[in-house]
CSV table of C-alpha atoms in Angstrom, one decimal:
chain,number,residue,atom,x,y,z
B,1,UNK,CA,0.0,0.0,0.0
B,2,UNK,CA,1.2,3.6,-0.5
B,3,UNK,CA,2.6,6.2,1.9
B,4,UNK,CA,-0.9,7.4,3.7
B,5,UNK,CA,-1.3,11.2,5.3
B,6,UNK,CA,-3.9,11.9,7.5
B,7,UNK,CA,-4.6,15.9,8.2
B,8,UNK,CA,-7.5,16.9,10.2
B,9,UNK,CA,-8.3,19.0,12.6
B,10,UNK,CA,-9.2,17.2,16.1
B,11,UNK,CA,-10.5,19.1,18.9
B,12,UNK,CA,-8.1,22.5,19.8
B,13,UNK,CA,-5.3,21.3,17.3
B,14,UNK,CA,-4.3,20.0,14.3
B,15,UNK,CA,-3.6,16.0,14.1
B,16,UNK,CA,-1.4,14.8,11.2
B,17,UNK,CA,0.0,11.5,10.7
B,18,UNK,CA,2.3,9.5,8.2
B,19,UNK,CA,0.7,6.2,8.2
B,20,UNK,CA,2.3,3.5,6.2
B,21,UNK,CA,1.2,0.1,5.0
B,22,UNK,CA,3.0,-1.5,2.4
B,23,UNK,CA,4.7,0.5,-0.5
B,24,UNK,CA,3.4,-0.6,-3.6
B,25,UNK,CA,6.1,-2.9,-6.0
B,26,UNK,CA,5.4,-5.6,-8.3
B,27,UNK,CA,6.5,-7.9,-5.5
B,28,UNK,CA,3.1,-7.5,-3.5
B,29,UNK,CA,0.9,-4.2,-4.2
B,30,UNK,CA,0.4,-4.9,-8.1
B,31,UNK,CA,1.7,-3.9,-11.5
B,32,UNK,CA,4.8,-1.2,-11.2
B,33,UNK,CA,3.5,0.7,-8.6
B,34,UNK,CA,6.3,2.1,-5.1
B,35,UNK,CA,5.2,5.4,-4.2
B,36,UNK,CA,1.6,6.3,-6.7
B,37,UNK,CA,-0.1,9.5,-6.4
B,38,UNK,CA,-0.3,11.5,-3.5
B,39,UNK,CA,-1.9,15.1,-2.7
B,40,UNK,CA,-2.4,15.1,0.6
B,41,UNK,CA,0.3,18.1,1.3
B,42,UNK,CA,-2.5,20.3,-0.4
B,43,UNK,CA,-5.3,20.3,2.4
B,44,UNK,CA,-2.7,21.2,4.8
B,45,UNK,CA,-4.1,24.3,6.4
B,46,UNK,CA,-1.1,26.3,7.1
B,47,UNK,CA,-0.5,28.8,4.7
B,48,UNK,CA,3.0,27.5,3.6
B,49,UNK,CA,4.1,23.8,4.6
B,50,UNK,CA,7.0,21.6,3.2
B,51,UNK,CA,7.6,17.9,4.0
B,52,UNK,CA,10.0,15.3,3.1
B,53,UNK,CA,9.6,11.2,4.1
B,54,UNK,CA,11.1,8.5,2.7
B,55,UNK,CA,9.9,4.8,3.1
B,56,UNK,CA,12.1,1.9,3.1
B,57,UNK,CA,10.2,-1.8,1.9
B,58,UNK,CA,11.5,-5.1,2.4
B,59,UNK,CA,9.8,-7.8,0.5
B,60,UNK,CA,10.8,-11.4,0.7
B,61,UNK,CA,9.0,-13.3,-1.9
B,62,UNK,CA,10.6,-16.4,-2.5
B,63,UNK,CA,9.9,-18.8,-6.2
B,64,UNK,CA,10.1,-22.6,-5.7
B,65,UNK,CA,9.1,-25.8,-7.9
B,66,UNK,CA,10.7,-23.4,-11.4
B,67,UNK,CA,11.2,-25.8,-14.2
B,68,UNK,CA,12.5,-24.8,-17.3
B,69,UNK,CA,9.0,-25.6,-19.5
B,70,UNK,CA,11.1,-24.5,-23.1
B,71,UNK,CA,14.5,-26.9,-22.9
B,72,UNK,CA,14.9,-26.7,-26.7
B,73,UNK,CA,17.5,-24.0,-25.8
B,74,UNK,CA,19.1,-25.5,-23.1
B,75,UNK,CA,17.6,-26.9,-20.1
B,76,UNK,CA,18.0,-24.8,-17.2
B,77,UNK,CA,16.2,-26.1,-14.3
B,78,UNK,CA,19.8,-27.8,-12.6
B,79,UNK,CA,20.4,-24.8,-12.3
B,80,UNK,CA,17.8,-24.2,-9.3
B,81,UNK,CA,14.3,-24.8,-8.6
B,82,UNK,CA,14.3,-21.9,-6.3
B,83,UNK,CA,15.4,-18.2,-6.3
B,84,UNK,CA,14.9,-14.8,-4.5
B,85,UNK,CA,12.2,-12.6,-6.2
B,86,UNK,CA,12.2,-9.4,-5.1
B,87,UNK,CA,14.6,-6.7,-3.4
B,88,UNK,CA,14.4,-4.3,-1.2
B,89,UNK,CA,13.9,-0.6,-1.9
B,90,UNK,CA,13.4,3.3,-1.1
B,91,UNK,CA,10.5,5.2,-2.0
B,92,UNK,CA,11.7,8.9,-1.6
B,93,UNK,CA,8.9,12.3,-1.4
B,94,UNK,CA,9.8,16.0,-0.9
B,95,UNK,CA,6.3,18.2,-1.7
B,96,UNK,CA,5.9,22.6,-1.0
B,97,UNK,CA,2.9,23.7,-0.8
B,98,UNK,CA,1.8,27.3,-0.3
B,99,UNK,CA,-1.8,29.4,0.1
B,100,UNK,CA,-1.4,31.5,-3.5
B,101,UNK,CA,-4.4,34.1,-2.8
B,102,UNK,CA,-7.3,33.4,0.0
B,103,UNK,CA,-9.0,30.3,-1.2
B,104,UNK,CA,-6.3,29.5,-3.7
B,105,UNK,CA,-3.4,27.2,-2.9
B,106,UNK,CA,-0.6,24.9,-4.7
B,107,UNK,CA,1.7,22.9,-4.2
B,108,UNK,CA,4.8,21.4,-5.9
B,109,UNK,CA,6.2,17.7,-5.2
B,110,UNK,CA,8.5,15.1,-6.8
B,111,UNK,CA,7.8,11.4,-6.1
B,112,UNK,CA,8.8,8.0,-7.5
B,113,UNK,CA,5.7,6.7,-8.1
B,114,UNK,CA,6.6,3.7,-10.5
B,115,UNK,CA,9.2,0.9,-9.9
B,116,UNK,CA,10.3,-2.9,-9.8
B,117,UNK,CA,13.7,-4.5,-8.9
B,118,UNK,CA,13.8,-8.6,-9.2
B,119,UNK,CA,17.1,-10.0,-9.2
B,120,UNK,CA,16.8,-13.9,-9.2
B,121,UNK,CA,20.0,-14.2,-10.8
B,122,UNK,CA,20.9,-18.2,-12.4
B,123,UNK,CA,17.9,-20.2,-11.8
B,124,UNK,CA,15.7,-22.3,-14.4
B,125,UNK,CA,14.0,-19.4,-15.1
B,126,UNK,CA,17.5,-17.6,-15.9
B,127,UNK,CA,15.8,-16.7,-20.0
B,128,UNK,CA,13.1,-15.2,-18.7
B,129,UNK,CA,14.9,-13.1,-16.3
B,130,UNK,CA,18.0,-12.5,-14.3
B,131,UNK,CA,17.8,-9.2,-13.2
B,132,UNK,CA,14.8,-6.5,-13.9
B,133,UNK,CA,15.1,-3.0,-12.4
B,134,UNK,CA,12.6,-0.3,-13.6
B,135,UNK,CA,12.6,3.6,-11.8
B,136,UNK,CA,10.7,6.7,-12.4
B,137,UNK,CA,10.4,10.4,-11.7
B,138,UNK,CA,7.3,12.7,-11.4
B,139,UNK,CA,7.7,16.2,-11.2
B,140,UNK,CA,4.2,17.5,-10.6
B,141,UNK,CA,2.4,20.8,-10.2
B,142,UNK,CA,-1.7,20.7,-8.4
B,143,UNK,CA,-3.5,23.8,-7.2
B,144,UNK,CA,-6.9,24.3,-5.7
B,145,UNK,CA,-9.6,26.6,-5.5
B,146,UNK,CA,-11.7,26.4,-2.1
B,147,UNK,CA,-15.0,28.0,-1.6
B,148,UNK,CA,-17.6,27.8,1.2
B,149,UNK,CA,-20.5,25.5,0.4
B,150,UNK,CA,-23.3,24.5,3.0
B,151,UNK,CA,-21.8,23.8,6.1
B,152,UNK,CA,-18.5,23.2,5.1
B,153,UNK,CA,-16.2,24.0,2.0
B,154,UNK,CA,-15.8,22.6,-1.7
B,155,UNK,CA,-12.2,22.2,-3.4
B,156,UNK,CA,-12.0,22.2,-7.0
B,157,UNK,CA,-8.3,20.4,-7.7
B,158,UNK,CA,-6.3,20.3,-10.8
B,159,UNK,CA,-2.5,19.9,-12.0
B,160,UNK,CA,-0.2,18.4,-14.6
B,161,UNK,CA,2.8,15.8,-14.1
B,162,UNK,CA,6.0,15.5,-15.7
B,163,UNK,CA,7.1,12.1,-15.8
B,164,UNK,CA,10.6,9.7,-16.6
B,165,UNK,CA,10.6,6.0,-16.6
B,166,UNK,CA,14.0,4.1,-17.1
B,167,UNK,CA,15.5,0.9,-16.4
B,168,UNK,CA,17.0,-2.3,-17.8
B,169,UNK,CA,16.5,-6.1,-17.8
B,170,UNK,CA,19.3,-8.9,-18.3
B,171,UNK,CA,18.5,-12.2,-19.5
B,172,UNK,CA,20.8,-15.3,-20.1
B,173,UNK,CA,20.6,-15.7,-24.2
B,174,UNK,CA,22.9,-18.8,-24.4
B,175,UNK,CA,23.8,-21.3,-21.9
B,176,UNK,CA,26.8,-22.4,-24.0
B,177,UNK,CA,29.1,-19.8,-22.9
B,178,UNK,CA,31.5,-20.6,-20.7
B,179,UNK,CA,30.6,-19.8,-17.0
B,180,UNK,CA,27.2,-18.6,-18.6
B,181,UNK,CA,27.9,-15.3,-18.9
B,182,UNK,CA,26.1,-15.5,-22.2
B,183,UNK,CA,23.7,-12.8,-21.3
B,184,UNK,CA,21.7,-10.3,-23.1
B,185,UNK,CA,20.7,-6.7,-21.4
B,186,UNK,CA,18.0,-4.2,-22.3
B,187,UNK,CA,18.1,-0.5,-21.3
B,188,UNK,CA,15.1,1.7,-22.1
B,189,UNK,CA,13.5,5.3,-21.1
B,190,UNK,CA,10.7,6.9,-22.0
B,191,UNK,CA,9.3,10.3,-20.6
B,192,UNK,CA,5.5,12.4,-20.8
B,193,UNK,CA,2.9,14.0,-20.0
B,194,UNK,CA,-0.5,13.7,-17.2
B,195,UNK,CA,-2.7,16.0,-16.0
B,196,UNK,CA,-5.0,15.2,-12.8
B,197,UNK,CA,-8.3,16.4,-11.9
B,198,UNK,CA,-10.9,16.0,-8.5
B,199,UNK,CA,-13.1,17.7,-6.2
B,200,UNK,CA,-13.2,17.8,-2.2
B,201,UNK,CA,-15.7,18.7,0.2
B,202,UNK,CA,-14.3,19.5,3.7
B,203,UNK,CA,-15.7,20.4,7.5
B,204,UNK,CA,-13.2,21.2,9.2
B,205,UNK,CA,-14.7,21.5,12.9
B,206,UNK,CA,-15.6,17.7,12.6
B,207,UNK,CA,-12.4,16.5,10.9
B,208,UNK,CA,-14.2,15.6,7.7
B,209,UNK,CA,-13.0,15.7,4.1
B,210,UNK,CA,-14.2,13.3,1.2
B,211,UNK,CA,-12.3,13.9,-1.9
B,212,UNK,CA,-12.5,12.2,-5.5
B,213,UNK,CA,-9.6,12.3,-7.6
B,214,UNK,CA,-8.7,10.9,-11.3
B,215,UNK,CA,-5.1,10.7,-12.6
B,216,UNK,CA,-4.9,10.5,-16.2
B,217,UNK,CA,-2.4,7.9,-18.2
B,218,UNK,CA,0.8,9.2,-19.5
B,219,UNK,CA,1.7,8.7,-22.6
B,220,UNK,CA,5.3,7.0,-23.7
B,221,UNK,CA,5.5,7.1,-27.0
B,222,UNK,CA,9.8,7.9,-27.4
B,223,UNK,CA,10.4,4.4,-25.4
B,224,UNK,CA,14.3,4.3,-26.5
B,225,UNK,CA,17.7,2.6,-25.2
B,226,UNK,CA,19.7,-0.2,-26.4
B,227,UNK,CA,20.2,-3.6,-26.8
B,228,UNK,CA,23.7,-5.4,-25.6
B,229,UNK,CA,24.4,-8.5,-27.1
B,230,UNK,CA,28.0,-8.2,-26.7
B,231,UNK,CA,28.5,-11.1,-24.6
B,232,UNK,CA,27.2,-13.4,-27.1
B,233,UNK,CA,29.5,-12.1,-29.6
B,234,UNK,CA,27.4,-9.8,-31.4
B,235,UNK,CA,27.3,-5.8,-30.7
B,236,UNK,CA,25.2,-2.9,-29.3
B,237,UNK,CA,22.0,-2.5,-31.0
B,238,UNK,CA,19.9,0.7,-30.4
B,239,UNK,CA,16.3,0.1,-29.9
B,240,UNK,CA,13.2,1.4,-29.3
B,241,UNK,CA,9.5,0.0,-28.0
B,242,UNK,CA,5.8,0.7,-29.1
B,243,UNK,CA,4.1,3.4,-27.4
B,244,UNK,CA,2.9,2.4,-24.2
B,245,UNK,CA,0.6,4.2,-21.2
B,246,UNK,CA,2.0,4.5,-17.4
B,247,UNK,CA,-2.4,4.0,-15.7
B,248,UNK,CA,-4.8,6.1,-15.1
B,249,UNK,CA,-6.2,5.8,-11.2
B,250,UNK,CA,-9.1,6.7,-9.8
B,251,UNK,CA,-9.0,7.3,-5.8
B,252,UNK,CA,-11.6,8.1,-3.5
B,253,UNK,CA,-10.3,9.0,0.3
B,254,UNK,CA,-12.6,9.7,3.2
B,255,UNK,CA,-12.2,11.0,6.4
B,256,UNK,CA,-14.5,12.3,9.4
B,257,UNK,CA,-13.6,12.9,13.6
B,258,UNK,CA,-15.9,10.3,15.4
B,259,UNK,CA,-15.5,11.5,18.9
B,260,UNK,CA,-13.3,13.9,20.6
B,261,UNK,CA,-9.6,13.3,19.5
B,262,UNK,CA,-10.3,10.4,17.1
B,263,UNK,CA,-10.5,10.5,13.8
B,264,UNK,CA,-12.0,7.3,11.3
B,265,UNK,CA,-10.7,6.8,7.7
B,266,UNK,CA,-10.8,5.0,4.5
B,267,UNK,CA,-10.0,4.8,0.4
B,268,UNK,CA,-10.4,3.0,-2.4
B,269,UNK,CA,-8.3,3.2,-5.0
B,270,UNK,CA,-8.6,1.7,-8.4
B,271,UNK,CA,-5.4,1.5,-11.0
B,272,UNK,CA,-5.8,0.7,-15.2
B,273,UNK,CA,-2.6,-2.0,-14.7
B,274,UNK,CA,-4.4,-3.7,-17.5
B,275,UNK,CA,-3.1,-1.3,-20.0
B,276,UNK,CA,0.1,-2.7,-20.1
B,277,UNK,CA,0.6,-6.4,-21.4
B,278,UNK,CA,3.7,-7.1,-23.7
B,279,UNK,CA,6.0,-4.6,-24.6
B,280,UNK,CA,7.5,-5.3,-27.7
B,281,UNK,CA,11.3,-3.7,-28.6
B,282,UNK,CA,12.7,-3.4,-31.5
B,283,UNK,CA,15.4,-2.5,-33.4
B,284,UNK,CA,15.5,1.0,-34.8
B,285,UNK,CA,14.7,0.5,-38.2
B,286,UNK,CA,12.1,-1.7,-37.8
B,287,UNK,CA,8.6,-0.5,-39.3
B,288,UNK,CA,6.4,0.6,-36.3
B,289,UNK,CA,3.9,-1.2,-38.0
B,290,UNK,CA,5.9,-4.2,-37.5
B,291,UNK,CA,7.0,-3.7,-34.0
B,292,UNK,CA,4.4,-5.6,-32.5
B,293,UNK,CA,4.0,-8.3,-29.8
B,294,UNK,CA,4.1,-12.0,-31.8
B,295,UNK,CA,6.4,-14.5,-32.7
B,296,UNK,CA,9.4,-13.9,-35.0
B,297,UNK,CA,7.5,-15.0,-37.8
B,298,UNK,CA,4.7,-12.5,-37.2
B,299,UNK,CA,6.7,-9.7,-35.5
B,300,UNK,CA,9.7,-7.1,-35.7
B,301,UNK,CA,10.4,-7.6,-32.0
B,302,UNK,CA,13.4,-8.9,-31.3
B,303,UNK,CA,12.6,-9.4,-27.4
B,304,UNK,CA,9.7,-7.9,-25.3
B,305,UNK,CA,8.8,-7.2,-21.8
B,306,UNK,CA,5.9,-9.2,-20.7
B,307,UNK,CA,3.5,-8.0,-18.2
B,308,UNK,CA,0.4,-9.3,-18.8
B,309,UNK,CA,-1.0,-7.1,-15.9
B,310,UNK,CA,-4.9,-7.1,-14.4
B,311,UNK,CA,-6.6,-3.6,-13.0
B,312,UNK,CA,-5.6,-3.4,-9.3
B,313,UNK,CA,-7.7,-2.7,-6.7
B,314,UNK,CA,-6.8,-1.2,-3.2
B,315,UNK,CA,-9.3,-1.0,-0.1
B,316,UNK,CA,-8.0,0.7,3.1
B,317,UNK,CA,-9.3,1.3,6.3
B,318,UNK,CA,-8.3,2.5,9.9
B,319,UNK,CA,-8.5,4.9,13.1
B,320,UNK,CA,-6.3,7.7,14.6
B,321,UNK,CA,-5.9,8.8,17.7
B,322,UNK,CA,-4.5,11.9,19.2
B,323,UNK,CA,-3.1,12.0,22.8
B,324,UNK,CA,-2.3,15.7,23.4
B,325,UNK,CA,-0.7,18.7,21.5
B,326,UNK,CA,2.4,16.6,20.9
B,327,UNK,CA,1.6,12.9,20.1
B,328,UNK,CA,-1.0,11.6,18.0
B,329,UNK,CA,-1.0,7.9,16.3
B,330,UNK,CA,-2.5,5.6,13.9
B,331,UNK,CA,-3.4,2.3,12.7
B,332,UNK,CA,-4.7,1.0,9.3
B,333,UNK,CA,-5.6,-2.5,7.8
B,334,UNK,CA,-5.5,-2.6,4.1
B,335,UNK,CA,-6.1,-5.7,1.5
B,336,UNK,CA,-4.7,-4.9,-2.3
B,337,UNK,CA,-5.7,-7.2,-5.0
B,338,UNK,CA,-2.7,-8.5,-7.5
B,339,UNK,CA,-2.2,-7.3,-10.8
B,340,UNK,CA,-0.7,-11.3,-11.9
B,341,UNK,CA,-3.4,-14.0,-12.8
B,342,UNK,CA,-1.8,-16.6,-13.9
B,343,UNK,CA,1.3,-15.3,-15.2
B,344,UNK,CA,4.0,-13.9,-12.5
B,345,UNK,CA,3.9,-13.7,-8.6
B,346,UNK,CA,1.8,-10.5,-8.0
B,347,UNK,CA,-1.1,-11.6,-5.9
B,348,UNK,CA,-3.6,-10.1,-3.1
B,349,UNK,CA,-1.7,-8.3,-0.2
B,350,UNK,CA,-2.9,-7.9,3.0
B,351,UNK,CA,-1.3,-5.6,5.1
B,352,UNK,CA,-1.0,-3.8,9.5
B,353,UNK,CA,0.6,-0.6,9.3
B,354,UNK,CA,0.6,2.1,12.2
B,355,UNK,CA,2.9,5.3,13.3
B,356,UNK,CA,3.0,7.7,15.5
B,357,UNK,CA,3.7,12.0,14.8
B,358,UNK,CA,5.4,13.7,17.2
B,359,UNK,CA,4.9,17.8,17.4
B,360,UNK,CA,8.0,19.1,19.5
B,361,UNK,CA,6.9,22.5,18.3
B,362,UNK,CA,3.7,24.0,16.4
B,363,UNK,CA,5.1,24.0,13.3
B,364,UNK,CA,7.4,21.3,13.2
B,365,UNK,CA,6.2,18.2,12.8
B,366,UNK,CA,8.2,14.1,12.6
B,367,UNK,CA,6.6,11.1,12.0
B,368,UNK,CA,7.4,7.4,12.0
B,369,UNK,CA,5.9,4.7,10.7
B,370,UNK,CA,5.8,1.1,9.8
B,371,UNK,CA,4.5,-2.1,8.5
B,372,UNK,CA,4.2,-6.0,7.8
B,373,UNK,CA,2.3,-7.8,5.4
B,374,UNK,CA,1.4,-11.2,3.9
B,375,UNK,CA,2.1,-12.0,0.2
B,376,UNK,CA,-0.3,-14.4,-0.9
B,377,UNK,CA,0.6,-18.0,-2.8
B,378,UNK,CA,-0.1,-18.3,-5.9
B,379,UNK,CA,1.3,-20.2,-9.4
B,380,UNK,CA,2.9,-18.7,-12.8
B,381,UNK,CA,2.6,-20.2,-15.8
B,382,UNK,CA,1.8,-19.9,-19.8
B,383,UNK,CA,-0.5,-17.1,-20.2
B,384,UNK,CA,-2.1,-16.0,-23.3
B,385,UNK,CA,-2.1,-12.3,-24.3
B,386,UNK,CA,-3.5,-9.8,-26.9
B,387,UNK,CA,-2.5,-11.1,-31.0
B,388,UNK,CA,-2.6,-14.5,-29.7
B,389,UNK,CA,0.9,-14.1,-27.9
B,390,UNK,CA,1.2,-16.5,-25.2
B,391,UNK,CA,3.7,-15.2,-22.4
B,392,UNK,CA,5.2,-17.3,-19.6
B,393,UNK,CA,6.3,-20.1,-21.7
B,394,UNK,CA,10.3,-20.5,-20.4
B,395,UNK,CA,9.6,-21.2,-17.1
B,396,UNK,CA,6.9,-22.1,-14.6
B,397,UNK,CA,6.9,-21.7,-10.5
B,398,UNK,CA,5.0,-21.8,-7.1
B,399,UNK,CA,4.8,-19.6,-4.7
B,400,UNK,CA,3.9,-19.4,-0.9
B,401,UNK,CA,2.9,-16.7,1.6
B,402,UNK,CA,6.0,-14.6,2.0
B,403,UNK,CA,6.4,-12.2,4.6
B,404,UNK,CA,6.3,-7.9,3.9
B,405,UNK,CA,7.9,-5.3,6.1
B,406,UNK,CA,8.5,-1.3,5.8
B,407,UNK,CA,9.3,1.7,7.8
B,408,UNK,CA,9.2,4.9,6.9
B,409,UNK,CA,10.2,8.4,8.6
B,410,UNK,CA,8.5,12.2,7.6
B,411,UNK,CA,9.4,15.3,9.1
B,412,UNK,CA,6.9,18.5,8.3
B,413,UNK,CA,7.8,22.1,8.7
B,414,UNK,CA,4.9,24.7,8.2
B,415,UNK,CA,4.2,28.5,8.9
């Protein structure tokens, strides 16, 4: 689950808390998701706050029963039958925000919201992947316009995103070199556009706030990098992929005081993972016409990066609590439904997170947090695609529940 803010105002003061389940990776939370989307910086009621938190996830999924299913290139399950899935990461988040005019504020932030890193290394699965590490930047403006509405207010929200999306992936191409070291690695970027959009209603004498907001795809269509092949004796080709779209999400967040000093909360969150299936890459020269996902008799691709995603779904839920002018904590429960189904190890989460935010001074605010979480069992196997393509066919493998943990640290300053 993602990095989770809680601002509301509680009695004589103002109760914020970093609450953090489980950042989202491929590992457990579904498609390429670390960080996502996150606003909440802009309801802060100060007129100028800045924060920066950073969350550290430690995911231990673990593959076992992998046979090599296509041993017409070499058979590779001696190799191992098990292997480590998934690595360990940082999700960094540094956000400004500041009151513009009366009724008018906006806020700056940069985020990683997209990432994987699975490093299995020599296993029978070794030609489907020995390494995979994808990153991302957003660099993203959002303003809002408040205005009194019944009892409370209305907040019309709005922004644009800049966003970069990199990474590589090594496979082994030929067994036969010595040492196999007969390996074949992928680097690609591609960078664009998004634009958000929502609406908010707030009270803020009863803590409550309900807000709606939809964050549109972003289109990559300059995917570009290169193609070594040198340790098979061949060179460096440059290459580039079909256009492809990072999701749109839809997320709706509620929040209301239920008696003095507590506060109740809950989202839903929904994310278009199904956009991305195979990724074909070709080499430059290819006809984009012809760079398509398919066999080599039917295609241009001369490898591709399968996916095969589902839409993800995430449902949270929990209750803070403050204590006095200084401490305040939380805790949340939170069940995330896999983007894999059938075809790699990204099934349901369910995750405990809690924290606690400490206010040594009004307007200095730190915050820790942390998590643990079960990764659910599942199978991967042959799975077929769009065109007819049929992804997962070099290797298949179980897996078990495997244990999630995370901590993460915030400290706010506002005036």
């Amino acid at each position: 689950m993602t990095i989770l803010r809680l601002k509301a105002l509680l009695g004589a003061g103002c109760f914020s808390l970093a609450l953090t389940g489980t950042a989202m990776n491929p590992a457990h939370a579904g498609g390429l998701e670390r960080g996502g989307y996150d606003i909440d910086l802009l309801f802060d009621p100060a007129p100028f706050a800045t924060e920066a938190e950073s969350t550290y996830v430690m995911p231990q999924r673990k593959l076992k029963n992998a046979v090599d299913t296509n041993p017409l290139d070499g058979d590779l399950t001696p190799l191992g039958s098990t292997a480590k899935d998934s690595e360990s990461y940082w999700v960094p988040r540094i956000g400004v925000k500041a009151q513009i005019v009366q009724g008018v504020d906006c806020m700056f932030d940069y985020s990683q919201p997209w990432g994987a890193h699975t490093n299995p290394g020599l296993w029978a699965g070794a030609q489907s992947n020995m390494e995979t590490d994808i990153k991302s930047n957003n660099y993203a403006t959002t303003c809002s316009y408040k205005m009194d509405a019944g009892k409370g207010q209305v907040r019309f929200i709005g922004g644009v995103y800049y966003q970069e999306v990199y990474g590589f992936k090594q496979d082994l191409i030929s067994p036969l070199v010595p040492d196999f070291q007969g390996t074949g690695r992928v680097d690609l970027k591609g960078t664009g556009w998004g634009w958000r959009a929502g609406l908010a209603y707030e009270i803020p004498e009863i803590a409550l706030r309900a807000s709606l907001v939809y964050n549109s795809r972003v289109k990559l269509d300059n995917i570009s990098g290169t193609l070594d092949l040198t340790h098979v004796g061949s060179v460096v080709l440059p290459i580039y992929g079909s256009t492809q779209y990072m999701p749109d999400t839809v997320e709706l967040k509620l929040q209301s005081g239920i008696a003095p000093g507590w506060l109740a909360f809950g989202s839903l969150k929904w994310v278009n993972w199904s956009v991305l299936q195979s990724v074909p890459i070709c080499v430059v020269g290819t006809p984009a016409g012809a760079c398509v996902t398919g066999d080599a008799l039917h295609s241009g691709q001369i490898t591709s990066l399968d996916l095969m995603y589902r839409d993800g779904w995430t449902v949270t839920g929990g209750i803070g609590h403050k204590f006095n002018d200084q401490w305040s904590a939380a805790g949340q429960l939170s069940w995330d439904r896999g983007t894999s189904h059938g075809y790699g190890s990204q099934t349901d989460t369910w995750t405990l997170g809690g924290g606690v935010a400490f206010t040594p001074k009004p307007n200095i605010e730190v915050r820790l947090a942390g998590a643990v979480g079960v990764l659910t069992s599942g199978h991967s196997g042959a799975l077929a695609g769009e065109n007819g393509y049929v992804a997962g066919t070099d290797v298949s493998y179980d897996f078990g529940n495997d244990l999630v943990t995370a901590i993460s640290g915030g400290l706010k300053i506002k005036f």
